[in-house]
């Protein structure tokens, strides 16, 4: 499951989310406006996020779905993000 680590999305594009997953279980990124950070664990190909901390800036027109991440899976080379209810809320590509 080493292929989960690294950058998902593209840093530096306003309004575009990105997430970096480190091998030590730390997650950091942006929902396109606010910086986010937290922890994650991997169990049998399933990624579970701990509480996600976020700055609270208002950014008009930016969808901030990444801050609601509860879990994720790699599907077809993409990181699919799910909320607490298990609903798919977004996808990040390499």
Short mmCIF file of C-alpha atoms in Angstrom, two decimals:
data_model
loop_
_atom_site.label_atom_id
_atom_site.label_comp_id
_atom_site.label_asym_id
_atom_site.label_seq_id
_atom_site.Cartn_x
_atom_site.Cartn_y
_atom_site.Cartn_z
CA UNK A 1 0.00 0.00 0.00
CA UNK A 2 3.05 2.27 -0.39
CA UNK A 3 1.41 3.93 -3.38
CA UNK A 4 -0.90 5.95 -1.11
CA UNK A 5 1.94 8.11 0.18
CA UNK A 6 2.80 11.40 -1.46
CA UNK A 7 0.90 14.22 -3.09
CA UNK A 8 -2.67 13.89 -4.33
CA UNK A 9 -3.96 16.84 -6.32
CA UNK A 10 -1.80 19.80 -7.28
CA UNK A 11 -0.40 22.37 -4.86
CA UNK A 12 -0.74 26.06 -5.56
CA UNK A 13 -3.93 26.23 -7.63
CA UNK A 14 -6.42 28.47 -5.83
CA UNK A 15 -9.73 26.72 -5.37
CA UNK A 16 -8.29 23.26 -6.06
CA UNK A 17 -7.86 20.79 -3.18
CA UNK A 18 -4.71 18.79 -2.57
CA UNK A 19 -3.60 16.34 0.09
CA UNK A 20 -0.19 14.99 1.02
CA UNK A 21 -0.04 11.69 2.90
CA UNK A 22 3.24 10.93 4.69
CA UNK A 23 4.47 7.47 5.66
CA UNK A 24 4.44 8.54 9.34
CA UNK A 25 0.63 8.86 9.27
CA UNK A 26 0.48 12.64 8.93
CA UNK A 27 -1.84 14.29 6.41
CA UNK A 28 -1.56 17.91 5.27
CA UNK A 29 -3.15 19.84 2.47
CA UNK A 30 -5.68 22.42 1.41
CA UNK A 31 -9.36 22.28 0.56
CA UNK A 32 -8.67 24.93 -2.07
CA UNK A 33 -8.91 27.75 0.46
CA UNK A 34 -8.16 26.55 3.99
CA UNK A 35 -5.11 24.63 5.15
CA UNK A 36 -5.93 21.26 6.68
CA UNK A 37 -3.94 18.75 8.70
CA UNK A 38 -4.52 15.57 10.61
CA UNK A 39 -3.58 11.93 10.87
CA UNK A 40 -4.55 8.78 9.02
CA UNK A 41 -4.19 5.01 9.31
CA UNK A 42 -4.22 2.32 6.65
CA UNK A 43 -5.96 -1.03 7.28
CA UNK A 44 -6.33 -3.64 4.54
CA UNK A 45 -6.32 -1.07 1.75
CA UNK A 46 -8.74 1.28 3.51
CA UNK A 47 -7.60 4.71 4.71
CA UNK A 48 -9.19 6.17 7.87
CA UNK A 49 -8.64 9.79 8.84
CA UNK A 50 -8.46 11.05 12.41
CA UNK A 51 -9.86 14.47 13.29
CA UNK A 52 -8.99 17.02 10.62
CA UNK A 53 -7.94 20.49 11.71
CA UNK A 54 -8.61 23.39 9.38
CA UNK A 55 -8.17 27.13 9.19
CA UNK A 56 -11.50 28.93 8.88
CA UNK A 57 -11.10 31.47 6.09
CA UNK A 58 -14.09 32.31 3.93
CA UNK A 59 -13.44 31.83 0.25
CA UNK A 60 -16.24 32.61 -2.13
CA UNK A 61 -16.90 30.00 -4.79
CA UNK A 62 -14.61 27.32 -3.33
CA UNK A 63 -16.06 23.91 -2.51
CA UNK A 64 -14.48 22.82 0.78
CA UNK A 65 -15.39 19.12 0.75
CA UNK A 66 -11.92 17.85 1.65
CA UNK A 67 -12.29 19.04 5.26
CA UNK A 68 -15.17 16.55 5.68
CA UNK A 69 -12.96 13.54 4.86
CA UNK A 70 -13.48 10.52 7.09
CA UNK A 71 -11.99 7.79 4.92
CA UNK A 72 -10.54 7.12 1.49
CA UNK A 73 -9.70 4.37 -0.96
CA UNK A 74 -7.57 4.17 -4.05
CA UNK A 75 -9.76 3.36 -7.05
CA UNK A 76 -8.34 3.30 -10.58
CA UNK A 77 -5.25 5.23 -9.46
CA UNK A 78 -7.29 8.00 -7.83
CA UNK A 79 -7.83 8.79 -4.16
CA UNK A 80 -11.59 8.69 -3.57
CA UNK A 81 -12.64 10.57 -0.42
CA UNK A 82 -15.67 9.60 1.70
CA UNK A 83 -17.50 11.50 4.44
CA UNK A 84 -18.57 10.09 7.82
CA UNK A 85 -21.73 8.62 6.28
CA UNK A 86 -19.64 6.72 3.73
CA UNK A 87 -20.73 8.89 0.80
CA UNK A 88 -18.17 9.73 -1.87
CA UNK A 89 -17.49 13.48 -1.67
CA UNK A 90 -14.59 13.89 -4.08
CA UNK A 91 -11.62 12.47 -5.92
CA UNK A 92 -7.97 13.53 -6.03
CA UNK A 93 -5.60 12.49 -8.81
CA UNK A 94 -1.81 12.25 -8.72
#
